[in-house]
Coordinates of C-alpha atoms and ligand atoms in Angstrom, one line a residue:
M1 CA 70.8 113.5 128.2
E2 CA 71.8 113.1 131.8
K3 CA 75.6 112.9 132.1
M4 CA 77.4 110.6 134.6
W5 CA 79.3 113.6 135.8
S6 CA 76.3 116.0 135.9
G7 CA 76.2 116.4 139.7
R8 CA 77.9 119.8 139.9
F9 CA 76.4 121.2 136.7
A10 CA 73.3 123.4 136.5
Q11 CA 73.0 123.5 132.7
D12 CA 73.1 120.8 130.1
A13 CA 76.1 120.5 127.8
S14 CA 75.8 122.1 124.4
S15 CA 75.3 119.7 121.6
L16 CA 78.4 121.3 119.9
L17 CA 80.4 120.4 123.0
E18 CA 79.0 116.9 123.0
K19 CA 80.2 116.4 119.5
F20 CA 83.6 118.0 120.0
N21 CA 84.3 116.2 123.3
A22 CA 83.1 112.7 122.4
S23 CA 85.4 109.8 121.6
I24 CA 82.6 107.2 121.4
M25 CA 82.6 107.1 117.6
F26 CA 86.1 105.7 117.6
D27 CA 87.0 104.3 121.0
R28 CA 84.1 101.8 120.7
K29 CA 86.7 99.6 119.0
L30 CA 88.0 99.0 122.5
Y31 CA 84.8 97.4 123.8
R32 CA 86.2 94.0 124.4
E33 CA 89.2 95.3 126.4
D34 CA 86.8 97.6 128.3
I35 CA 84.4 94.8 129.3
E36 CA 87.2 92.3 130.2
G37 CA 88.9 95.0 132.2
S38 CA 85.7 95.8 134.1
V39 CA 84.9 92.2 134.9
A40 CA 88.5 91.6 136.2
H41 CA 88.2 94.8 138.3
A42 CA 84.8 93.6 139.7
Q43 CA 86.2 90.2 140.5
M44 CA 89.1 91.8 142.4
L45 CA 86.7 94.1 144.3
A46 CA 84.6 91.1 145.3
H47 CA 87.7 89.1 146.3
Q48 CA 88.7 92.1 148.5
G49 CA 85.2 92.3 150.1
I50 CA 84.4 95.6 148.4
L51 CA 81.6 94.0 146.4
T52 CA 79.4 91.2 147.5
Q53 CA 79.4 87.9 145.6
E54 CA 75.8 88.6 144.3
E55 CA 76.9 92.0 143.1
L56 CA 79.8 90.4 141.2
V57 CA 77.6 87.7 139.7
S58 CA 75.1 90.4 138.5
I59 CA 78.0 92.5 137.0
E60 CA 79.4 89.5 135.2
S61 CA 76.0 88.5 133.7
G62 CA 75.2 92.1 132.9
M63 CA 78.5 92.5 131.1
A64 CA 77.9 89.3 129.1
Q65 CA 74.7 90.8 127.9
V66 CA 76.3 94.1 127.0
L67 CA 79.0 92.2 125.1
S68 CA 76.5 90.3 123.1
E69 CA 74.5 93.4 122.4
I70 CA 77.6 95.1 121.0
E71 CA 78.6 92.0 119.0
T72 CA 75.1 91.5 117.5
G73 CA 74.8 95.2 116.7
S74 CA 71.9 96.0 118.9
F75 CA 73.9 98.2 121.3
E76 CA 73.0 101.8 120.9
W77 CA 76.1 104.0 120.7
K78 CA 75.0 107.6 121.6
I79 CA 77.2 110.6 121.2
G80 CA 75.8 112.0 124.5
D81 CA 77.5 109.1 126.4
E82 CA 80.8 110.7 125.4
D83 CA 82.9 107.6 125.4
L84 CA 82.7 103.9 125.5
H85 CA 83.5 103.6 129.2
M86 CA 80.5 105.6 130.2
A87 CA 78.2 104.1 127.5
I88 CA 79.0 100.6 128.7
E89 CA 78.7 101.3 132.4
K90 CA 75.5 103.1 131.8
R91 CA 74.0 100.3 129.9
L92 CA 75.1 97.8 132.5
T93 CA 73.4 99.8 135.2
V94 CA 70.2 99.9 133.2
I95 CA 70.4 96.1 132.9
I96 CA 71.4 95.2 136.5
G97 CA 70.4 98.2 138.6
E98 CA 72.3 99.2 141.8
A99 CA 75.2 96.8 141.5
G100 CA 76.2 98.5 138.2
K101 CA 76.7 101.8 140.1
K102 CA 79.4 100.2 142.3
L103 CA 81.6 99.0 139.5
H104 CA 83.5 102.3 139.3
T105 CA 84.7 102.0 142.9
A106 CA 88.5 102.4 143.1
R107 CA 88.7 103.2 139.4
S108 CA 88.8 106.2 137.1
R109 CA 88.3 106.6 133.4
N110 CA 92.0 107.6 133.5
D111 CA 93.3 104.2 134.5
Q112 CA 90.4 102.5 132.6
V113 CA 91.4 104.1 129.2
A114 CA 95.0 103.5 129.9
L115 CA 94.2 99.8 130.5
D116 CA 91.9 99.4 127.5
F117 CA 94.1 101.1 125.0
R118 CA 97.3 99.4 126.3
R119 CA 95.8 96.0 126.0
Y120 CA 94.5 96.7 122.5
V121 CA 97.9 97.9 121.4
L122 CA 99.6 94.9 123.1
R123 CA 97.3 92.5 121.2
K124 CA 98.0 94.3 118.0
N125 CA 101.8 94.1 118.6
S126 CA 101.4 90.3 118.6
E127 CA 99.0 90.1 115.7
I128 CA 101.2 92.3 113.5
A129 CA 104.3 90.3 114.4
E130 CA 102.5 87.1 113.3
K131 CA 101.4 88.8 110.0
I132 CA 105.0 89.8 109.3
Q133 CA 106.1 86.2 109.9
L134 CA 103.6 85.1 107.3
L135 CA 104.9 87.6 104.8
M136 CA 108.5 86.4 105.6
S137 CA 107.5 82.8 104.9
I138 CA 106.0 83.8 101.5
I139 CA 109.2 85.5 100.6
V140 CA 111.4 82.6 101.8
D141 CA 109.3 80.3 99.6
I142 CA 109.9 82.4 96.5
S143 CA 113.6 82.6 97.4
R144 CA 113.9 78.8 97.5
E145 CA 113.3 78.8 93.7
H146 CA 115.8 81.5 92.9
T147 CA 119.1 80.7 94.5
T148 CA 120.7 80.5 91.0
T149 CA 118.7 83.2 89.3
L150 CA 121.3 85.8 88.5
L151 CA 120.5 89.5 89.0
P152 CA 122.6 92.6 88.8
G153 CA 123.2 93.8 92.4
M154 CA 123.2 97.6 92.5
T155 CA 124.6 100.4 94.5
H156 CA 123.5 104.0 93.7
L157 CA 121.0 102.2 91.4
Q158 CA 124.0 101.4 89.1
H159 CA 125.0 97.9 88.2
A160 CA 127.6 96.8 90.8
Q161 CA 128.1 93.0 91.2
P162 CA 126.1 90.0 90.3
I163 CA 123.9 88.5 93.0
N164 CA 121.1 85.9 93.0
F165 CA 117.5 86.9 93.2
A166 CA 117.0 84.8 96.4
F167 CA 119.8 86.8 98.1
H168 CA 118.1 90.0 97.2
L169 CA 114.7 88.9 98.5
L170 CA 116.3 87.5 101.7
A171 CA 117.6 91.0 102.5
Y172 CA 113.9 92.0 103.0
V173 CA 113.3 88.9 105.1
T174 CA 116.1 90.0 107.3
M175 CA 114.6 93.4 107.7
F176 CA 111.2 92.0 108.5
K177 CA 112.7 89.8 111.1
R178 CA 114.0 92.9 112.9
D179 CA 110.5 94.3 112.6
V180 CA 109.0 91.2 114.3
E181 CA 111.5 91.6 117.1
R182 CA 110.6 95.3 117.5
F183 CA 106.9 94.4 117.9
Q184 CA 107.8 91.6 120.3
S185 CA 110.0 93.7 122.5
S186 CA 107.4 96.5 122.7
Y187 CA 105.0 93.9 123.9
E188 CA 107.4 92.7 126.6
R189 CA 108.3 96.2 127.7
N190 CA 104.7 97.4 128.0
N191 CA 103.0 94.4 129.4
I192 CA 102.4 96.2 132.7
S193 CA 99.0 96.7 134.3
P194 CA 97.8 100.3 134.8
I195 CA 94.5 99.3 136.4
G196 CA 94.1 100.4 140.1
C197 CA 95.9 103.7 139.6
A198 CA 92.5 105.4 139.6
A199 CA 92.5 109.1 138.6
L200 CA 96.2 109.8 139.3
A201 CA 97.2 109.1 142.9
G202 CA 96.0 105.6 143.6
T203 CA 93.0 104.8 145.9
P204 CA 92.2 104.5 149.6
H205 CA 90.2 101.3 148.9
N206 CA 91.9 98.1 149.8
I207 CA 92.4 96.8 146.3
N208 CA 94.7 94.1 145.0
R209 CA 96.4 95.2 141.8
E210 CA 98.4 92.0 141.5
M211 CA 95.2 90.1 141.1
T212 CA 93.7 92.2 138.3
A213 CA 97.1 92.2 136.6
K214 CA 97.2 88.4 136.7
T215 CA 93.6 88.0 135.5
L216 CA 94.3 90.2 132.5
G217 CA 97.6 88.5 131.6
F218 CA 100.0 91.3 132.6
D219 CA 103.5 90.4 133.7
S220 CA 103.6 93.1 136.4
V221 CA 101.9 96.1 138.0
S222 CA 102.9 99.6 137.2
V223 CA 105.2 101.4 139.6
N224 CA 104.0 105.0 139.8
C225 CA 100.4 105.8 139.2
L226 CA 101.0 109.4 138.1
D227 CA 103.1 108.2 135.3
T228 CA 100.8 105.3 134.5
V229 CA 97.8 107.4 133.7
S230 CA 99.7 109.8 131.5
D231 CA 102.0 107.3 129.8
R232 CA 101.4 106.7 126.1
D233 CA 104.8 105.4 125.2
F234 CA 103.3 102.0 124.3
A235 CA 101.2 103.8 121.6
L236 CA 104.2 105.8 120.3
E237 CA 106.2 102.5 120.1
I238 CA 103.6 100.8 118.0
L239 CA 103.4 103.8 115.7
F240 CA 107.2 103.8 115.4
N241 CA 107.3 100.1 114.8
I242 CA 104.7 100.4 112.1
S243 CA 106.5 103.3 110.6
T244 CA 109.8 101.4 110.3
L245 CA 108.0 98.4 108.9
M246 CA 106.1 100.6 106.4
M247 CA 109.5 102.1 105.4
H248 CA 110.7 98.6 104.6
I249 CA 107.5 97.9 102.7
S250 CA 107.9 101.0 100.8
R251 CA 111.4 100.1 99.8
I252 CA 110.4 96.7 98.4
S253 CA 107.4 98.4 96.8
E254 CA 109.7 100.8 95.0
E255 CA 111.7 97.9 93.7
L256 CA 108.6 96.2 92.4
I257 CA 107.6 99.4 90.7
L258 CA 111.0 99.7 89.0
W259 CA 111.3 96.0 88.2
S260 CA 107.9 95.9 86.6
S261 CA 108.7 98.8 84.3
Y262 CA 109.7 98.1 80.7
E263 CA 113.2 99.4 81.4
F264 CA 113.8 96.5 83.8
R265 CA 111.0 93.9 83.3
F266 CA 112.4 91.7 86.0
V267 CA 108.9 90.9 87.2
E268 CA 105.4 91.2 86.0
L269 CA 102.6 91.8 88.6
S270 CA 99.6 89.6 88.1
D271 CA 96.4 90.9 86.6
E272 CA 94.7 90.3 89.9
Y273 CA 97.0 92.9 91.6
S274 CA 97.4 95.4 88.8
T275 CA 95.1 98.1 87.5
G276 CA 94.5 99.7 84.1
S277 CA 94.4 103.2 82.8
S278 CA 91.1 104.9 82.0
I279 CA 92.6 106.4 78.8
M280 CA 95.6 104.3 77.7
P281 CA 94.3 100.8 76.9
Q282 CA 97.7 99.2 76.9
K283 CA 98.6 100.2 80.5
K284 CA 99.0 97.8 83.4
N285 CA 99.9 99.9 86.5
P286 CA 101.5 98.8 89.7
D287 CA 99.0 100.5 91.9
V288 CA 99.5 98.1 94.8
P289 CA 103.2 98.9 95.4
E290 CA 102.6 102.6 94.6
L291 CA 99.8 102.8 97.3
L292 CA 102.0 100.9 99.7
R293 CA 104.7 103.4 99.1
G294 CA 102.2 106.3 99.4
K295 CA 100.5 105.0 102.6
T296 CA 103.9 105.3 104.3
G297 CA 103.1 109.0 104.5
R298 CA 100.0 108.7 106.6
V299 CA 101.7 106.2 108.9
Y300 CA 104.6 108.6 109.5
G301 CA 102.0 111.4 110.0
N302 CA 100.3 109.4 112.7
L303 CA 103.6 109.0 114.6
M304 CA 104.4 112.7 114.3
G305 CA 100.8 113.5 115.4
L306 CA 101.0 111.6 118.6
L307 CA 104.5 112.8 119.4
T308 CA 103.3 116.3 119.1
V309 CA 100.2 115.7 121.2
M310 CA 102.3 114.3 124.0
K311 CA 104.9 117.0 123.9
G312 CA 104.8 119.4 126.8
L313 CA 101.7 117.8 128.5
P314 CA 101.8 118.4 132.2
L315 CA 101.1 115.3 134.4
A316 CA 98.8 113.5 134.6
Y317 CA 95.8 112.8 132.3
N318 CA 94.8 115.7 130.0
K319 CA 92.0 115.6 127.5
D320 CA 94.6 116.1 124.7
T321 CA 95.4 112.4 125.3
Q322 CA 92.1 111.4 123.8
E323 CA 93.7 112.3 120.5
D324 CA 96.0 109.2 120.9
K325 CA 93.6 106.7 119.4
E326 CA 92.5 107.5 115.8
G327 CA 96.1 107.7 114.5
V328 CA 97.0 104.4 116.1
F329 CA 93.8 102.7 114.8
D330 CA 94.6 104.1 111.3
S331 CA 98.2 102.9 111.3
I332 CA 97.2 99.4 112.5
E333 CA 94.5 99.1 109.9
T334 CA 96.9 100.3 107.2
I335 CA 99.7 98.0 108.2
E336 CA 97.4 95.0 108.5
M337 CA 96.1 95.5 105.0
S338 CA 99.5 96.4 103.6
L339 CA 101.2 93.2 104.9
E340 CA 98.4 91.1 103.4
I341 CA 98.3 92.6 100.0
L342 CA 102.1 92.8 99.7
G343 CA 102.2 89.0 100.3
E344 CA 99.5 88.4 97.7
A345 CA 101.2 90.6 95.1
L346 CA 104.5 88.8 95.6
K347 CA 103.0 85.4 95.6
T348 CA 101.2 86.0 92.3
M349 CA 103.9 88.0 90.4
T350 CA 105.8 86.4 87.5
I351 CA 109.5 86.5 87.9
K352 CA 111.5 86.8 84.6
P353 CA 115.0 85.3 85.1
E354 CA 115.9 85.7 81.4
N355 CA 115.5 89.5 81.7
M356 CA 117.6 89.5 84.9
A357 CA 120.3 87.5 83.2
R358 CA 120.3 89.8 80.2
A359 CA 120.7 92.8 82.5
C360 CA 123.7 91.0 84.1
K361 CA 125.5 91.5 80.8
L362 CA 125.3 95.2 81.1
G363 CA 127.6 97.4 83.2
H364 CA 130.7 95.1 83.6
L365 CA 129.4 93.4 86.7
S366 CA 132.5 91.2 87.0
A367 CA 135.0 94.0 87.0
T368 CA 135.7 93.5 90.7
D369 CA 136.4 89.8 89.9
L370 CA 139.2 90.8 87.5
A371 CA 140.7 93.0 90.2
D372 CA 140.4 90.1 92.6
Y373 CA 142.0 87.8 90.0
L374 CA 145.0 90.1 89.7
V375 CA 145.4 90.2 93.5
E376 CA 145.0 86.5 94.0
H377 CA 146.7 85.0 91.0
C378 CA 149.2 87.6 89.9
G379 CA 150.2 89.1 93.3
V380 CA 149.2 92.6 92.2
P381 CA 148.4 95.0 95.1
F382 CA 144.6 95.8 95.1
R383 CA 145.0 99.5 94.2
E384 CA 147.0 98.7 91.2
A385 CA 144.7 95.9 90.2
H386 CA 141.8 98.4 90.4
F387 CA 143.6 100.6 87.9
I388 CA 144.4 97.8 85.5
T389 CA 140.8 96.7 85.6
G390 CA 139.7 100.2 84.9
R391 CA 141.7 100.1 81.7
A392 CA 140.1 96.7 80.8
V393 CA 136.7 98.2 81.3
A394 CA 137.5 101.1 79.0
R395 CA 138.7 98.6 76.4
A396 CA 135.4 96.6 76.7
E397 CA 133.5 99.9 76.2
V398 CA 135.4 100.6 73.1
L399 CA 134.7 97.1 71.8
N400 CA 131.1 97.6 72.8
I401 CA 131.0 94.4 74.8
D402 CA 130.6 93.5 78.4
L403 CA 133.8 92.7 80.4
S404 CA 132.4 89.2 81.0
E405 CA 132.7 88.5 77.3
I406 CA 136.0 90.1 76.5
D407 CA 138.7 87.9 74.8
F408 CA 141.5 87.1 77.2
K409 CA 144.0 88.3 74.6
E410 CA 142.7 91.8 75.0
L411 CA 143.3 91.6 78.7
H412 CA 146.7 90.1 78.2
T413 CA 147.7 93.1 76.1
I414 CA 146.7 95.4 78.9
D415 CA 148.7 93.4 81.5
D416 CA 150.7 90.3 80.5
R417 CA 150.3 88.8 84.0
I418 CA 146.7 88.0 83.0
K419 CA 146.5 84.4 81.7
E420 CA 143.8 82.5 79.8
D421 CA 142.2 81.1 83.0
V422 CA 140.9 84.6 83.6
T423 CA 137.8 83.9 81.4
R424 CA 136.4 81.6 84.0
Y425 CA 136.6 84.3 86.7
L426 CA 134.8 86.8 84.6
S427 CA 131.6 84.8 84.1
I428 CA 128.6 86.3 85.9
E429 CA 127.8 83.0 87.5
H430 CA 131.3 82.5 88.8
S431 CA 131.3 86.1 90.1
M432 CA 128.1 85.5 92.1
N433 CA 129.3 82.1 93.4
A434 CA 132.7 83.5 94.3
R435 CA 131.3 85.6 97.1
T436 CA 131.4 82.8 99.7
S437 CA 132.2 84.9 102.8
Q438 CA 129.7 84.7 105.6
G439 CA 126.4 86.3 104.7
G440 CA 127.5 86.6 101.0
T441 CA 125.6 85.9 97.9
A442 CA 127.2 82.7 96.7
E443 CA 124.6 80.0 96.3
V444 CA 125.9 78.0 99.3
R445 CA 125.7 81.0 101.5
T446 CA 122.2 81.9 100.2
L447 CA 121.0 78.4 101.0
E448 CA 122.4 78.8 104.5
Q449 CA 120.3 81.9 104.9
I450 CA 117.2 80.1 103.7
I451 CA 117.8 77.4 106.3
Y452 CA 118.3 80.1 109.0
F453 CA 114.9 81.6 108.2
D454 CA 113.3 78.2 107.9
N455 CA 114.5 77.4 111.4
Y456 CA 113.3 80.8 112.7
L457 CA 109.9 80.5 111.1
K458 CA 109.4 76.9 112.3
D459 CA 108.1 78.0 115.6
A460 CA 106.0 80.9 114.2
K461 CA 102.2 80.6 114.1
L462 CA 101.6 80.8 110.4
Ligands
LIG1 N1 87.5 109.4 126.5 C1 88.7 109.6 127.2 C2 89.9 109.3 126.4 O1 89.8 108.7 125.4 C3 88.7 108.7 128.5 C4 89.3 109.3 129.6 C5 88.6 110.5 130.1 N2 89.1 110.9 131.4 C6 88.7 112.1 131.9 N3 89.2 112.4 133.0 N4 88.0 113.0 131.2 O2 91.0 109.7 126.7

């Protein structure tokens, strides 16, 4: 097969090289960005008098045909064409003849691929941000129903203080909001046009980079062409953003796995989003959160992969850079599916408040409240209150009861400054509702957080 670059070659490329060198099997995903970029470039060339109006019209109509051939599946992707840029340009030239050969004026595949890939990644930054907001709204809706559902809050995976279930879920909503902001800020930082940089040094043709940038929706034009054709920071950013998001998803997944075990039984995943065992008939396995946790590995791998590809590359374009795409495509595909299935798994799971409430009676969750009572009502310094409470906990252990259920007389024996009204302070519900400081778990504060996220999500495209 005749290559576009075959002028200086006497022999054909080996078929092994063709296979090794090609990116067409995966970069064809960028066909829309490539065609839009070419049309915008041709319009600019015509505006500058580098192409005639007729040539532009024929490029535009030829590209419309190429687009429809790709979208209807009749376009022939051939490994010998090497990459989508050459495949599309070649097909265009077959369709429209001479004008097709002028399209590559003042352009190189180096700025072309930088343009296509950047625009694809920018679009995905926005789409993923929207998908996260959808997940946030699902979690906020569940939270609304559970502002009084008591749950043992933990540190070190040990019972610590009572919280409500909504408060716990809203911690994830807060994380996901940061994720949205990360994708949005990557979009804003990288919305800069690379087209017109040509191979590395710019071009002697009288082009108008502002014009192509504007047509393609960029905020500005890149400053230094040498950097522009070698920059893949935008790809690294989306890989990092996805990695952080996936880390958050893996944390909530881990909790779903724990919570759906018989030891916790705080939730039960729906049949629709659980799987069975091939040998143990009774099993219902949390494969969805397990896979979400597991897929975090490949997403981190993709980030490390590209960081390593880019490390030590001399300026400007090097073929190594072609290795930038598959990992990004894989991470994007993984995160899009992960966000969707996590939302479905959460929406369809059964929440078991009675089991959460039972767990709240284990581990003396209101111990801090006894210490706070001693500080507030008996004027005891906190360190001493901590010690007295420790003795009360030891007594409850001996009696084999939870501190929230201890008779006040037992406490009075330990320290006679403790009065009967202490009982109220030791209830689990009171303990949760006592934490009224800003951002705390008290129902009033949790409701405020729901309002905060409702307001935030009001403007989101859900
Ligand atoms: N297929 C190449 C890539 O994905 C396009 C750029 C090729 N440029 C070049 N000078 N060989 O990176």
